[in-house]
Amino acid sequence: MMNHSKSHRQMALLVVVAALLVGRMAAADAVTDWNVKAGEIVVAARLGTPPANRVLAIVQTAVYEATNAITRRYTVDGPALEAAPAASVEAAIAAANRVTLAKLVPSQQIAIDAAYQDALALLTDGPAKSAGIAAGEAAATAVLALRAVDGFATAETYRPRTTPGVYVPTVIPVYSQWPQRKPWLMTSPAQFRPDPPPTLASAVWAREYNEIKDIGGAGSARRTAGQTELARFWESTLP
């Protein structure tokens, strides 16, 4: 009888552990599934790369805050959000995506609403679902407010300078003001900036200038095919 009882207890424990693992896996799948959907929506909106990166950063931060408000898995260092422990994480993730994406890429409202309704249709109606939606919406609202004045709309002020020794891009840069935006975690945009470039009269400057000419020239014999593809990729990319 004792062995039989012990076996039942072990089986019950395994069932509980399995349920917890399935719940975590489901939440993880919801995060990654929505990440793909959000990327598709942003691409369809035809945003430039920097604005697209900002949108996805805000969306995923809202997802993190909503999820953590429910699970309390990590120390809270962002918005102070309250959520019921039994709230649906999947509903929270869906709501966080819907609110942030609708605000940041309103041109894709139809696709956003369709993805949201598809996600909610998989969840059972009830207090957990409602609490999850509330948590996601609260997180999204908080993160959007936090980043509303992060400097993304600062006017473009770049003007090429032709002073000898000052690099002037061959292609007019876009969003040149964005390095001054409010950071997410750093204390300032300049926190990890490298030192100034070598002086114009230095041997280091001459060596690097000649290397750029040698490798970067249109008919360069030193540049590999792989390096050419990398240059083309980083010249202009989507998220």
XYZ file of C-alpha atoms in Angstrom:
239
model
C 0.000 0.000 0.000
C 2.832 2.356 0.875
C 4.540 1.758 -2.460
C 1.219 2.223 -4.244
C 0.618 5.548 -2.448
C 4.172 6.697 -3.133
C 3.728 5.863 -6.814
C 0.564 7.977 -6.951
C 2.336 10.912 -5.293
C 5.219 10.681 -7.777
C 2.787 10.529 -10.685
C 0.898 13.558 -9.365
C 4.176 15.476 -9.015
C 5.149 14.620 -12.578
C 1.771 15.840 -13.830
C 2.202 19.158 -12.006
C 5.749 19.640 -13.314
C 4.647 18.772 -16.855
C 1.796 21.267 -16.631
C 4.189 23.995 -15.499
C 6.604 23.212 -18.289
C 3.831 23.204 -20.894
C 2.630 26.557 -19.589
C 6.107 28.057 -19.898
C 6.570 26.590 -23.355
C 3.206 27.974 -24.456
C 4.184 31.435 -23.223
C 7.545 31.202 -24.969
C 5.849 30.133 -28.193
C 3.424 33.067 -27.923
C 6.335 35.493 -27.578
C 8.193 34.130 -30.593
C 5.048 33.739 -32.694
C 4.081 37.352 -32.051
C 7.643 38.462 -32.696
C 7.379 37.009 -36.200
C 3.951 38.598 -36.727
C 5.181 41.984 -35.502
C 8.152 41.790 -37.858
C 5.874 41.011 -40.796
C 3.581 43.905 -39.892
C 6.488 46.338 -39.623
C 7.914 45.193 -42.959
C 4.497 45.602 -44.585
C 4.416 49.171 -43.267
C 7.608 49.827 -45.266
C 9.343 51.681 -42.463
C 12.995 52.603 -42.719
C 15.394 50.486 -40.694
C 15.857 52.822 -37.678
C 12.117 53.468 -37.198
C 11.420 49.742 -37.625
C 14.004 48.909 -34.954
C 12.402 51.414 -32.589
C 8.927 49.969 -33.153
C 10.052 46.406 -32.500
C 12.018 47.458 -29.411
C 8.945 49.138 -27.934
C 6.707 46.197 -28.818
C 9.003 43.605 -27.278
C 9.611 45.693 -24.170
C 5.855 45.899 -23.636
C 5.621 42.125 -24.074
C 8.376 41.610 -21.504
C 6.791 43.968 -18.972
C 3.355 42.387 -19.402
C 4.702 38.865 -19.022
C 6.873 39.723 -16.040
C 3.985 41.525 -14.313
C 2.205 38.167 -14.250
C 5.071 35.716 -13.694
C 7.297 37.948 -11.530
C 10.199 35.888 -12.793
C 12.602 38.845 -12.888
C 13.187 41.870 -10.681
C 10.892 44.702 -11.697
C 12.994 47.666 -12.854
C 10.532 49.181 -15.324
C 6.938 50.357 -14.957
C 5.308 49.286 -11.689
C 2.532 47.071 -13.032
C 0.065 44.952 -11.109
C -1.376 41.787 -12.609
C -3.233 38.785 -11.257
C -0.880 35.785 -10.885
C -3.447 33.608 -12.661
C -3.766 35.991 -15.609
C -3.229 34.476 -19.058
C 0.274 35.230 -20.266
C -0.757 34.480 -23.854
C -3.573 37.054 -23.660
C -1.181 39.604 -22.169
C 1.310 39.060 -24.983
C -1.397 39.474 -27.620
C -2.758 42.647 -26.030
C 0.703 44.195 -25.602
C 1.415 43.602 -29.285
C -1.948 44.947 -30.431
C -1.792 48.202 -28.471
C 1.810 49.061 -29.321
C 1.587 48.111 -32.983
C -1.717 49.952 -33.449
C -0.136 53.105 -32.021
C 3.158 52.881 -33.914
C 2.054 51.467 -37.297
C -1.611 52.487 -37.656
C -1.490 51.831 -41.405
C -1.503 48.113 -40.576
C -4.542 48.201 -38.288
C -6.443 45.512 -40.222
C -3.543 43.049 -40.036
C -2.952 43.874 -36.372
C -6.585 43.311 -35.426
C -6.744 40.064 -37.407
C -3.647 38.660 -35.673
C -5.035 39.723 -32.297
C -8.423 38.104 -32.819
C -6.787 34.901 -34.098
C -4.642 34.732 -30.959
C -7.544 35.364 -28.566
C -9.720 32.792 -30.321
C -7.339 30.093 -29.070
C -7.884 31.092 -25.431
C -10.796 30.165 -23.181
C -12.985 33.090 -22.173
C -12.936 33.883 -18.473
C -11.203 35.865 -15.725
C -7.699 34.677 -16.689
C -8.107 35.838 -20.276
C -9.598 39.179 -19.237
C -6.861 39.762 -16.648
C -4.201 38.920 -19.219
C -5.616 41.398 -21.722
C -5.699 44.082 -19.024
C -2.065 43.379 -18.108
C -0.937 43.566 -21.730
C -2.789 46.809 -22.356
C -1.392 48.378 -19.172
C 2.166 47.382 -20.071
C 1.821 48.709 -23.608
C 0.410 52.024 -22.397
C 3.214 52.417 -19.862
C 6.011 51.653 -22.334
C 4.523 53.903 -25.009
C 4.381 56.756 -22.490
C 7.970 56.058 -21.435
C 9.229 56.335 -25.027
C 6.902 59.067 -26.284
C 9.588 61.751 -25.922
C 12.716 59.677 -26.541
C 13.931 62.016 -29.291
C 12.806 59.948 -32.276
C 11.043 62.956 -33.827
C 13.960 65.366 -33.466
C 14.514 67.319 -36.672
C 17.320 66.292 -39.028
C 20.186 68.781 -38.647
C 23.082 67.043 -40.397
C 25.107 69.229 -42.749
C 28.287 67.890 -44.397
C 31.470 69.620 -43.257
C 34.372 69.741 -45.667
C 37.125 70.493 -43.167
C 40.235 68.415 -44.029
C 40.354 65.244 -41.968
C 36.614 65.189 -41.233
C 34.865 62.199 -42.774
C 31.947 63.043 -45.036
C 29.761 60.085 -46.077
C 29.452 59.553 -49.809
C 25.728 58.913 -49.259
C 23.757 61.488 -47.286
C 23.003 59.793 -43.953
C 19.436 59.438 -42.742
C 18.324 59.717 -39.114
C 21.665 61.229 -38.188
C 19.999 62.703 -35.097
C 19.051 59.297 -33.710
C 22.325 58.651 -31.851
C 21.177 61.424 -29.503
C 17.933 59.670 -28.549
C 17.103 58.629 -25.009
C 18.799 55.242 -24.401
C 16.936 52.227 -23.101
C 19.452 51.121 -20.468
C 22.597 53.227 -20.857
C 23.065 56.385 -18.799
C 23.667 58.468 -21.927
C 24.054 57.934 -25.700
C 27.793 58.647 -25.377
C 28.442 56.137 -22.585
C 30.283 53.607 -24.751
C 31.349 55.788 -27.659
C 34.909 55.172 -28.922
C 37.644 57.765 -28.733
C 37.958 60.313 -31.557
C 39.610 59.107 -34.790
C 43.370 59.493 -35.282
C 44.644 62.887 -36.358
C 45.055 63.695 -40.036
C 48.854 63.885 -39.805
C 49.292 60.540 -38.000
C 50.720 57.329 -39.464
C 47.626 55.469 -38.241
C 45.321 57.754 -40.239
C 47.422 57.316 -43.405
C 47.501 53.531 -43.017
C 43.759 53.218 -42.475
C 42.957 55.659 -45.269
C 45.024 53.615 -47.717
C 43.468 50.377 -46.482
C 39.980 51.736 -47.108
C 40.958 52.800 -50.617
C 42.549 49.446 -51.281
C 39.686 47.284 -50.001
C 36.778 49.634 -50.674
C 37.586 50.574 -54.260
C 35.132 49.469 -56.952
C 37.794 47.348 -58.630
C 39.527 46.140 -55.475
C 41.523 42.932 -55.910
C 41.853 42.473 -52.129
C 38.197 42.518 -51.182
C 36.586 39.101 -51.026
C 33.166 38.267 -52.420
C 31.960 37.751 -48.855
C 33.112 41.220 -47.829
C 31.278 42.715 -50.799
C 28.047 40.962 -49.806
C 28.422 42.152 -46.216
C 28.887 45.723 -47.406
C 25.779 45.504 -49.570
C 23.770 44.020 -46.711
C 24.697 46.697 -44.193
C 24.235 49.517 -46.684
C 20.481 49.062 -46.419
C 18.558 46.428 -44.509
C 15.056 45.784 -43.258
C 14.413 44.332 -39.796
